[in-house]
Short mmCIF file of C-alpha atoms and ligand atoms in Angstrom, two decimals:
data_model
loop_
_atom_site.label_atom_id
_atom_site.label_comp_id
_atom_site.label_asym_id
_atom_site.label_seq_id
_atom_site.Cartn_x
_atom_site.Cartn_y
_atom_site.Cartn_z
CA MET A 1 23.40 -1.94 27.23
CA PRO A 2 22.13 1.38 25.83
CA LEU A 3 22.25 -0.34 22.43
CA LEU A 4 18.85 -1.82 23.20
CA PRO A 5 15.72 0.33 23.51
CA TYR A 6 14.48 -1.66 26.51
CA LYS A 7 15.92 -2.30 29.96
CA ASN A 8 14.63 -5.81 30.50
CA PHE A 9 12.54 -8.48 28.86
CA SER A 10 9.21 -7.46 30.37
CA SER A 11 9.60 -3.91 29.05
CA LYS A 12 10.51 -5.39 25.66
CA LEU A 13 7.33 -7.47 25.60
CA LYS A 14 5.31 -4.41 26.54
CA MET A 15 6.90 -2.39 23.73
CA ILE A 16 6.03 -5.12 21.23
CA LYS A 17 2.44 -5.22 22.53
CA ASP A 18 2.18 -1.44 22.33
CA GLY A 19 3.45 -1.45 18.77
CA GLU A 20 6.63 0.42 19.72
CA LEU A 21 9.00 -2.39 18.80
CA SER A 22 8.91 -4.85 15.94
CA LEU A 23 10.06 -8.30 16.96
CA ARG A 24 11.22 -8.98 13.42
CA GLU A 25 13.41 -5.87 13.47
CA ASN A 26 14.68 -6.85 16.88
CA VAL A 27 15.80 -10.24 15.55
CA GLU A 28 17.47 -8.52 12.58
CA PHE A 29 19.22 -6.23 15.04
CA PHE A 30 20.68 -9.17 16.96
CA LEU A 31 21.63 -11.04 13.78
CA ASN A 32 23.46 -7.94 12.52
CA LEU A 33 25.31 -7.56 15.75
CA ILE A 34 26.22 -11.26 15.76
CA ASN A 35 27.66 -10.75 12.28
CA LYS A 36 29.61 -7.67 13.28
CA ASN A 37 31.02 -9.51 16.28
CA LYS A 38 32.08 -12.70 14.51
CA HIS A 39 35.63 -12.10 15.75
CA LEU A 40 34.44 -12.82 19.30
CA ASN A 41 33.74 -16.40 18.17
CA ALA A 42 30.88 -16.60 20.68
CA PHE A 43 28.64 -18.75 18.46
CA ASN A 44 29.28 -22.20 17.04
CA PHE A 45 26.04 -22.02 15.03
CA VAL A 46 23.53 -19.26 14.25
CA PHE A 47 19.97 -20.10 13.20
CA ALA A 48 19.18 -16.91 11.28
CA ASP A 49 16.36 -18.15 9.05
CA GLU A 50 14.50 -20.03 11.76
CA ALA A 51 14.83 -17.07 14.13
CA LYS A 52 13.29 -14.75 11.55
CA GLU A 53 10.43 -17.17 10.89
CA GLN A 54 9.84 -17.57 14.59
CA ALA A 55 9.79 -13.80 15.07
CA ALA A 56 7.04 -13.41 12.49
CA SER A 57 4.83 -16.10 13.99
CA ILE A 58 5.42 -15.09 17.62
CA GLU A 59 4.73 -11.46 16.80
CA LYS A 60 1.32 -12.60 15.55
CA LYS A 61 0.73 -14.53 18.76
CA ILE A 62 1.63 -11.47 20.82
CA ASN A 63 -0.73 -9.30 18.83
CA SER A 64 -3.56 -11.74 19.35
CA GLY A 65 -2.78 -11.98 23.08
CA LYS A 66 -2.14 -15.73 22.91
CA HIS A 67 1.54 -15.84 23.67
CA GLY A 68 3.83 -17.60 26.14
CA LYS A 69 5.62 -16.05 29.11
CA LEU A 70 8.87 -15.51 27.21
CA ALA A 71 7.36 -14.45 23.90
CA GLY A 72 10.04 -12.86 21.76
CA MET A 73 12.94 -13.36 24.16
CA ILE A 74 16.05 -13.99 22.06
CA VAL A 75 18.02 -16.84 23.60
CA ALA A 76 21.39 -18.43 22.85
CA ILE A 77 22.05 -22.00 23.99
CA LYS A 78 25.39 -23.45 25.08
CA ASP A 79 26.44 -26.14 22.61
CA VAL A 80 26.11 -28.93 25.18
CA LEU A 81 22.29 -28.74 25.31
CA ALA A 82 20.33 -30.68 22.73
CA ILE A 83 18.19 -28.86 20.16
CA LYS A 84 16.35 -31.22 17.85
CA ASP A 85 17.98 -31.61 14.41
CA LYS A 86 20.77 -29.16 15.30
CA PRO A 87 24.43 -29.95 15.87
CA ASN A 88 25.33 -30.81 19.44
CA THR A 89 29.12 -30.68 19.34
CA CYS A 90 30.09 -29.85 22.95
CA SER A 91 32.85 -27.92 21.13
CA SER A 92 34.59 -31.25 20.55
CA LYS A 93 35.99 -32.81 17.41
CA ILE A 94 34.53 -36.12 18.59
CA LEU A 95 30.96 -34.78 18.17
CA LYS A 96 31.67 -32.49 15.22
CA ASP A 97 29.01 -34.00 12.97
CA PHE A 98 26.59 -35.17 15.62
CA LYS A 99 23.03 -33.83 15.54
CA ALA A 100 20.57 -34.02 18.41
CA ILE A 101 17.41 -36.01 17.85
CA TYR A 102 15.35 -34.38 20.59
CA ASN A 103 15.16 -31.16 22.62
CA ALA A 104 16.68 -30.86 26.06
CA THR A 105 13.92 -30.23 28.60
CA ALA A 106 15.26 -26.74 29.40
CA VAL A 107 15.27 -25.89 25.69
CA GLN A 108 11.79 -27.35 25.16
CA ARG A 109 10.40 -25.28 28.03
CA LEU A 110 11.83 -22.09 26.52
CA ILE A 111 10.32 -22.95 23.14
CA ASP A 112 6.96 -23.76 24.76
CA GLU A 113 6.91 -20.22 26.19
CA ASP A 114 7.68 -18.70 22.77
CA ALA A 115 11.32 -17.80 23.28
CA ILE A 116 13.35 -17.61 20.06
CA ILE A 117 16.52 -19.69 19.85
CA ILE A 118 19.09 -17.70 17.88
CA GLY A 119 22.05 -20.07 17.99
CA LYS A 120 24.39 -22.32 19.90
CA THR A 121 27.31 -20.87 21.79
CA ASN A 122 30.95 -21.87 21.95
CA CYS A 123 32.33 -23.37 25.17
CA ASP A 124 35.21 -25.40 26.52
CA GLU A 125 35.18 -28.96 25.19
CA PHE A 126 32.59 -30.95 27.17
CA ALA A 127 32.39 -27.92 29.52
CA MET A 128 35.85 -28.63 30.92
CA GLY A 129 37.75 -25.42 31.44
CA SER A 130 37.77 -21.94 32.90
CA SER A 131 38.83 -19.87 29.90
CA ASN A 132 37.15 -21.25 26.77
CA GLU A 133 40.59 -22.07 25.42
CA ASN A 134 39.76 -25.81 25.25
CA SER A 135 37.35 -25.56 22.33
CA ALA A 136 37.66 -27.33 18.98
CA PHE A 137 36.04 -24.15 17.57
CA GLY A 138 38.84 -21.92 18.92
CA ASN A 139 38.94 -19.32 21.70
CA VAL A 140 36.12 -16.97 22.52
CA LEU A 141 37.29 -13.39 23.04
CA ASN A 142 36.09 -11.33 25.99
CA PRO A 143 33.98 -8.49 24.54
CA VAL A 144 35.26 -6.10 27.21
CA ASP A 145 38.91 -6.68 26.21
CA THR A 146 39.57 -8.95 23.26
CA GLN A 147 43.11 -9.77 24.46
CA ARG A 148 41.49 -11.60 27.34
CA VAL A 149 39.51 -14.79 27.92
CA PRO A 150 35.75 -14.62 28.58
CA GLY A 151 36.07 -17.27 31.30
CA GLY A 152 34.71 -20.76 30.94
CA SER A 153 33.38 -23.09 30.29
CA SER A 154 30.25 -21.20 29.13
CA GLY A 155 32.42 -18.43 27.63
CA GLY A 156 30.38 -18.06 24.44
CA SER A 157 27.11 -17.62 26.36
CA ALA A 158 28.67 -15.01 28.66
CA ALA A 159 30.28 -13.11 25.79
CA ALA A 160 27.06 -13.22 23.73
CA VAL A 161 25.00 -11.70 26.57
CA ALA A 162 27.63 -9.12 27.54
CA ALA A 163 28.01 -8.02 23.90
CA ASN A 164 24.21 -7.82 23.44
CA LEU A 165 24.11 -10.56 20.82
CA CYS A 166 20.97 -11.99 22.47
CA ASP A 167 18.66 -11.14 25.38
CA VAL A 168 19.75 -14.09 27.52
CA ALA A 169 21.72 -17.31 27.15
CA LEU A 170 21.71 -20.70 28.79
CA GLY A 171 24.92 -22.06 30.22
CA THR A 172 25.86 -24.97 32.43
CA ASP A 173 27.70 -24.89 35.72
CA THR A 174 29.51 -27.93 37.09
CA GLY A 175 32.10 -25.99 39.09
CA GLY A 176 31.53 -22.35 38.17
CA SER A 177 31.01 -22.35 34.43
CA ILE A 178 28.10 -19.91 34.60
CA ARG A 179 29.24 -17.69 37.46
CA GLN A 180 32.92 -17.29 36.55
CA PRO A 181 32.41 -16.28 32.88
CA ALA A 182 29.55 -14.01 33.98
CA SER A 183 31.97 -12.26 36.31
CA PHE A 184 34.71 -12.05 33.64
CA CYS A 185 32.36 -10.53 31.04
CA GLY A 186 30.21 -8.34 33.32
CA ALA A 187 26.91 -10.24 33.14
CA PHE A 188 24.58 -11.82 35.69
CA GLY A 189 24.96 -15.60 35.86
CA LEU A 190 22.71 -17.88 37.90
CA LYS A 191 23.50 -21.45 38.87
CA PRO A 192 20.36 -22.96 40.40
CA THR A 193 20.16 -25.65 43.06
CA TYR A 194 21.19 -29.09 41.81
CA GLY A 195 17.99 -30.80 40.68
CA ARG A 196 16.03 -27.57 40.12
CA VAL A 197 16.41 -27.79 36.35
CA SER A 198 16.16 -31.10 34.49
CA ARG A 199 19.41 -32.30 32.93
CA TYR A 200 17.61 -34.26 30.24
CA GLY A 201 19.33 -33.42 26.96
CA LEU A 202 22.42 -31.98 28.60
CA THR A 203 25.57 -33.85 27.60
CA ALA A 204 26.88 -35.10 30.92
CA PHE A 205 30.21 -33.93 32.32
CA ALA A 206 29.87 -34.75 36.03
CA SER A 207 26.31 -35.89 36.62
CA SER A 208 26.10 -35.17 40.35
CA PHE A 209 27.35 -31.58 39.79
CA ASP A 210 25.91 -30.38 36.46
CA SER A 211 23.32 -27.57 36.60
CA ILE A 212 21.73 -25.49 33.85
CA GLY A 213 21.08 -21.78 34.29
CA PRO A 214 20.78 -18.38 32.61
CA PHE A 215 23.11 -15.49 31.78
CA ALA A 216 21.39 -12.10 31.58
CA ASN A 217 22.07 -8.39 31.70
CA CYS A 218 19.73 -7.92 34.66
CA THR A 219 18.33 -9.95 37.56
CA GLU A 220 14.75 -9.78 36.23
CA ASP A 221 15.63 -11.59 33.01
CA ALA A 222 17.55 -14.32 34.82
CA ALA A 223 14.49 -14.73 37.08
CA ALA A 224 12.09 -14.96 34.12
CA VAL A 225 14.18 -17.73 32.56
CA ILE A 226 14.73 -19.77 35.70
CA GLU A 227 11.01 -19.75 36.43
CA VAL A 228 10.31 -21.34 33.06
CA ILE A 229 13.07 -23.95 32.92
CA SER A 230 12.76 -25.17 36.53
CA GLY A 231 10.69 -28.02 37.88
CA TRP A 232 10.22 -31.74 37.85
CA ASP A 233 10.73 -33.73 34.69
CA ALA A 234 9.94 -37.42 34.28
CA ASN A 235 13.04 -37.76 32.09
CA ASP A 236 15.48 -36.81 34.88
CA SER A 237 15.10 -38.72 38.12
CA THR A 238 17.35 -36.21 39.94
CA SER A 239 15.03 -33.31 39.11
CA THR A 240 13.05 -32.18 42.13
CA LYS A 241 9.32 -32.36 42.69
CA LYS A 242 9.48 -29.25 44.88
CA PRO A 243 7.13 -26.58 43.54
CA VAL A 244 8.71 -23.74 41.58
CA PRO A 245 7.90 -20.39 43.18
CA SER A 246 6.92 -17.34 41.17
CA PHE A 247 9.93 -15.12 40.54
CA GLN A 248 7.82 -12.18 39.38
CA ASN A 249 8.16 -10.07 42.50
CA LEU A 250 11.81 -9.49 43.29
CA ASN A 251 11.26 -6.76 45.88
CA LEU A 252 12.28 -7.54 49.41
CA ASP A 253 9.08 -5.85 50.65
CA GLY A 254 10.60 -5.19 54.05
CA LYS A 255 11.96 -8.74 54.43
CA LYS A 256 15.26 -8.56 56.31
CA LEU A 257 17.67 -11.02 54.80
CA LYS A 258 20.63 -11.84 56.99
CA LEU A 259 23.91 -11.71 55.15
CA GLY A 260 27.04 -13.71 55.86
CA TYR A 261 30.72 -13.18 55.27
CA ALA A 262 33.29 -16.01 55.37
CA LYS A 263 36.93 -15.13 55.92
CA GLU A 264 37.96 -18.28 54.02
CA TYR A 265 36.86 -16.61 50.78
CA PHE A 266 39.00 -13.52 51.22
CA GLY A 267 42.42 -15.07 51.77
CA GLU A 268 45.64 -15.42 49.83
CA GLY A 269 45.45 -15.19 46.07
CA LEU A 270 42.50 -12.78 45.96
CA ASP A 271 43.19 -9.71 43.81
CA PRO A 272 43.26 -6.74 46.28
CA GLU A 273 41.15 -4.66 43.92
CA ILE A 274 38.38 -7.29 43.96
CA LYS A 275 38.61 -7.48 47.73
CA ALA A 276 38.30 -3.69 48.03
CA SER A 277 35.28 -3.51 45.71
CA ILE A 278 33.47 -6.19 47.68
CA GLU A 279 34.27 -4.45 50.95
CA ASN A 280 32.80 -1.35 49.43
CA ILE A 281 29.57 -3.24 48.71
CA PHE A 282 29.56 -4.50 52.31
CA LYS A 283 29.87 -0.93 53.54
CA LYS A 284 26.95 0.25 51.42
CA LEU A 285 24.81 -2.72 52.46
CA LYS A 286 25.47 -1.94 56.12
CA GLN A 287 24.55 1.69 55.52
CA SER A 288 21.28 0.43 54.05
CA GLY A 289 20.55 -1.44 57.27
CA PHE A 290 21.72 -4.98 56.46
CA GLU A 291 23.46 -7.04 59.08
CA ILE A 292 26.55 -8.88 57.86
CA GLU A 293 27.53 -11.66 60.20
CA GLU A 294 30.82 -13.52 60.11
CA ILE A 295 30.31 -17.23 59.46
CA HIS A 296 32.82 -20.04 59.01
CA LEU A 297 33.24 -22.49 56.19
CA PRO A 298 36.16 -24.43 57.68
CA HIS A 299 36.50 -27.06 54.95
CA THR A 300 36.92 -24.55 52.14
CA GLU A 301 40.55 -25.55 51.61
CA TYR A 302 39.44 -28.98 50.36
CA THR A 303 37.05 -27.74 47.69
CA ILE A 304 39.38 -27.67 44.68
CA ALA A 305 40.86 -31.09 45.43
CA ALA A 306 37.49 -32.70 46.12
CA TYR A 307 35.98 -31.08 43.04
CA TYR A 308 38.71 -32.19 40.64
CA ILE A 309 38.79 -35.74 42.02
CA LEU A 310 35.03 -36.29 41.94
CA THR A 311 34.29 -34.55 38.65
CA THR A 312 37.10 -36.26 36.77
CA ALA A 313 35.91 -39.63 38.14
CA GLU A 314 32.38 -38.95 36.89
CA ALA A 315 33.66 -37.57 33.59
CA SER A 316 35.85 -40.60 32.90
CA SER A 317 32.78 -42.76 33.19
CA ASN A 318 30.42 -40.42 31.29
CA LEU A 319 32.86 -40.04 28.40
CA ALA A 320 33.35 -43.78 27.94
CA ARG A 321 30.41 -43.75 25.51
CA TYR A 322 32.43 -41.86 22.86
CA ASP A 323 34.14 -44.82 21.30
CA GLY A 324 33.82 -44.17 17.59
CA ALA A 325 31.18 -46.89 17.27
CA ARG A 326 28.06 -45.15 18.51
CA TYR A 327 28.62 -41.41 18.30
CA GLY A 328 30.45 -38.91 16.21
CA TYR A 329 34.05 -39.12 15.08
CA ARG A 330 35.54 -42.45 14.01
CA SER A 331 39.18 -42.85 13.12
CA SER A 332 39.53 -44.15 9.59
CA ASP A 333 42.60 -46.34 9.59
CA SER A 334 42.30 -48.94 12.34
CA ALA A 335 43.21 -52.58 11.94
CA SER A 336 41.00 -53.91 14.74
CA LEU A 337 38.02 -52.89 16.87
CA LEU A 338 40.21 -52.11 19.86
CA GLU A 339 42.51 -50.08 17.64
CA MET A 340 39.48 -48.17 16.34
CA TYR A 341 38.32 -47.30 19.88
CA LYS A 342 41.80 -46.17 20.79
CA SER A 343 42.50 -44.03 17.79
CA SER A 344 38.99 -42.52 17.66
CA ARG A 345 39.33 -41.38 21.26
CA SER A 346 42.95 -40.25 20.87
CA GLU A 347 42.18 -38.21 17.77
CA GLY A 348 38.69 -37.05 18.78
CA PHE A 349 39.27 -35.69 22.29
CA GLY A 350 41.30 -32.58 23.06
CA SER A 351 44.12 -32.60 25.59
CA GLU A 352 42.23 -31.24 28.61
CA VAL A 353 39.49 -33.83 28.17
CA LYS A 354 42.10 -36.57 27.92
CA ARG A 355 43.82 -35.28 31.04
CA ARG A 356 40.54 -35.51 32.94
CA ILE A 357 39.73 -38.99 31.67
CA MET A 358 43.16 -40.15 32.85
CA LEU A 359 42.86 -38.42 36.23
CA GLY A 360 39.37 -39.81 36.72
CA THR A 361 40.37 -43.33 35.75
CA TYR A 362 43.28 -43.14 38.17
CA VAL A 363 41.25 -41.97 41.19
CA LEU A 364 38.72 -44.73 40.58
CA SER A 365 41.24 -47.49 40.06
CA ALA A 366 41.57 -50.41 42.48
CA GLY A 367 44.06 -49.52 45.18
CA TYR A 368 43.59 -45.74 44.80
CA TYR A 369 39.81 -45.55 45.15
CA ASP A 370 39.90 -45.28 48.96
CA ALA A 371 42.75 -42.81 49.02
CA TYR A 372 41.20 -40.44 46.48
CA TYR A 373 37.61 -41.01 45.45
CA ARG A 374 36.22 -42.12 48.80
CA LYS A 375 38.15 -39.44 50.66
CA ALA A 376 36.88 -36.76 48.30
CA GLN A 377 33.31 -37.98 48.88
CA LYS A 378 33.87 -37.50 52.60
CA ALA A 379 35.28 -34.01 52.04
CA ARG A 380 32.19 -33.23 49.95
CA ARG A 381 29.99 -34.19 52.92
CA PHE A 382 31.95 -31.90 55.25
CA ILE A 383 31.70 -29.01 52.80
CA LYS A 384 27.94 -29.52 52.57
CA GLN A 385 27.76 -29.61 56.38
CA ASP A 386 29.64 -26.27 56.55
CA PHE A 387 26.92 -24.69 54.42
CA ASP A 388 24.11 -26.36 56.39
CA ASP A 389 25.56 -24.83 59.56
CA ALA A 390 26.08 -21.43 57.95
CA PHE A 391 22.53 -21.24 56.60
CA LYS A 392 21.18 -21.78 60.11
CA LYS A 393 22.60 -18.33 60.87
CA VAL A 394 22.32 -16.37 57.62
CA ASP A 395 20.24 -16.32 54.43
CA ILE A 396 22.82 -15.26 51.88
CA ILE A 397 26.61 -15.59 51.85
CA LEU A 398 28.59 -12.98 49.92
CA THR A 399 31.95 -13.86 48.33
CA PRO A 400 34.02 -12.89 45.32
CA THR A 401 33.08 -14.96 42.25
CA SER A 402 36.65 -15.34 41.09
CA PRO A 403 40.04 -14.48 42.65
CA THR A 404 41.02 -12.49 39.54
CA THR A 405 39.49 -10.52 36.73
CA ALA A 406 39.64 -11.90 33.17
CA PHE A 407 43.19 -13.02 32.40
CA LYS A 408 45.04 -12.78 29.09
CA ILE A 409 44.56 -15.45 26.44
CA GLY A 410 47.35 -18.01 26.82
CA GLU A 411 48.35 -16.80 30.28
CA LYS A 412 47.38 -20.00 32.11
CA THR A 413 47.28 -22.67 29.43
CA THR A 414 50.64 -24.17 30.34
CA ASP A 415 49.78 -24.62 34.01
CA PRO A 416 46.60 -26.67 34.57
CA LEU A 417 46.81 -26.30 38.34
CA GLU A 418 46.88 -22.52 38.10
CA MET A 419 43.85 -22.75 35.79
CA TYR A 420 42.00 -25.02 38.25
CA LEU A 421 42.61 -22.49 41.03
CA SER A 422 40.47 -19.92 39.22
CA ASP A 423 37.51 -22.06 40.39
CA ILE A 424 38.40 -21.68 44.05
CA TYR A 425 35.25 -19.74 45.05
CA THR A 426 32.74 -21.40 42.75
CA THR A 427 33.23 -25.18 43.13
CA SER A 428 31.87 -25.30 46.70
CA ALA A 429 28.32 -24.50 45.53
CA ASN A 430 28.38 -27.50 43.20
CA LEU A 431 29.86 -29.78 45.85
CA ALA A 432 27.04 -28.71 48.19
CA GLY A 433 24.35 -28.53 45.50
CA ILE A 434 23.35 -24.98 46.49
CA PRO A 435 22.40 -22.08 44.20
CA GLY A 436 24.66 -19.13 43.45
CA ILE A 437 24.61 -16.01 41.32
CA SER A 438 27.36 -13.74 40.09
CA VAL A 439 26.38 -10.07 40.11
CA PRO A 440 28.51 -7.62 38.11
CA ILE A 441 29.31 -4.90 40.66
CA THR A 442 31.98 -2.72 39.13
CA LYS A 443 35.06 -2.57 36.91
CA SER A 444 38.71 -2.71 37.89
CA SER A 445 41.21 0.09 37.19
CA LYS A 446 41.93 -1.72 33.90
CA GLY A 447 38.23 -1.60 33.02
CA LEU A 448 37.66 -5.30 33.66
CA PRO A 449 34.39 -6.51 35.22
CA ILE A 450 34.31 -7.68 38.84
CA GLY A 451 31.67 -10.12 40.07
CA LEU A 452 30.16 -10.57 43.51
CA GLN A 453 28.93 -14.09 44.25
CA LEU A 454 25.79 -14.61 46.35
CA LEU A 455 25.12 -18.09 47.72
CA ALA A 456 21.87 -19.33 49.29
CA ASN A 457 20.61 -22.55 50.80
CA GLN A 458 19.22 -25.30 48.56
CA PHE A 459 16.05 -24.27 46.72
CA ASN A 460 16.26 -20.69 47.94
CA GLU A 461 16.72 -19.12 44.50
CA LEU A 462 14.01 -16.61 45.37
CA ASP A 463 15.96 -14.89 48.15
CA LEU A 464 19.10 -15.11 46.04
CA LEU A 465 17.42 -13.26 43.19
CA LYS A 466 15.78 -10.77 45.54
CA MET A 467 19.17 -9.90 47.02
CA SER A 468 20.71 -9.65 43.56
CA TYR A 469 17.87 -7.34 42.52
CA TYR A 470 18.27 -5.22 45.64
CA ILE A 471 21.98 -4.77 44.94
CA GLN A 472 21.30 -4.02 41.27
CA MET A 473 18.71 -1.36 42.10
CA ASN A 474 20.00 0.21 45.29
CA ILE A 475 23.69 -0.43 45.77
CA LEU A 476 25.36 -0.19 42.38
N1 LIG B 501 36.25 -24.62 35.38
C1 LIG B 501 35.71 -25.79 35.97
C2 LIG B 501 36.25 -27.02 35.31
O1 LIG B 501 37.06 -26.87 34.46
C3 LIG B 501 34.22 -25.73 35.90
C4 LIG B 501 33.63 -26.26 34.65
C5 LIG B 501 32.14 -26.21 34.63
O2 LIG B 501 31.50 -25.68 35.54
N2 LIG B 501 31.58 -26.82 33.62
O3 LIG B 501 35.91 -28.11 35.62
#
């Protein structure tokens, strides 16, 4: 953090306006740092020349006072979001040579407000994973401890922000892929309400779960980004027409938010050190006058099962389009069309993606549909109902983001179930479509970041960010 001469984006913009910071030098600074940190493998692609050109022209705009809201913000984009004429690989061999032909809406909105796109970040293949070990581009290393994973699937975005390789980054969160890597790397990570941000130009993993959101080193920057990328888009019929509030004022201004605590999120499997640090935050919040009420989320035990049944079902259908005929990789030595489909998919997809396609095909198959898919849909409804009931009593629910701190590279790769369990506290927000943020609160005795997750009701990102800001300013 002290590497940068500014504490957040708005102070950066002011420094540029006041002539105290050159945007071109700032871009050079990030590009240098990206180069020095190549070993982290956070980026799949870096757009050095374009970023420098952009810096020069946006600096002019700033000087003439005709600039966008995010003028000069240096942004990295997860390699599942389309940027026109740039590779869109999803960290998969199957899309290795595929280039996007248009901008994702979230990307376009950043560009329209004069943000500078510095590169595309590494991630788990098709955003499937919790450790960034499922990438055709290789692992990403956690900048805090390079023996460890950065979390996943948006591991490159989290690592890039935590290592100061950009101001902010976009990630995607289908079951925790923004919040969990944010907590592993010590960054803020915001998953908005489902439908708040258009998914147009996002390569689909599980369409009824996927959300796009920012990683940042402070609440203010996450707020600035979400304000710009949110809102209705004619190209995504699931995007909401609800108005986007201003996220400029993050002060509570005397507003008393009611906080909730759910025992179900503090049970077996939670690292005692994480539990103790969150209890410590509770204590400080109470001392500051907050009420923390116990609430119940009784269907929590079904979240992992429901999540992995429903998302694999959606993924198996979404990934059917990669057949070697229309997109990306095509196997060269096939005797027939069917053979070509088979070998392109067998050679192009990595093993975790194949596992999910098989699981998803199975839970949707005739005879098993009722036992798995339909049942999981019902569980999803109950989980949503739990949150509806809870948010009648409280405004924000506080939980750990992840049951553990960042684990060692290779530690969980042989046991997929163990890996899936690292999503135990994050998948519920996607099942219920509610927003959540991971706030870096402290470090463990081994120096590893610990994240606190805040959850709010649908479309209540404002209170979520206000609470995050309060904790950032007054509790940490
Ligand atoms: N780790 C979860 C999974 O593997 C979440 C992924 C995500 O949010 N994209 O499915």
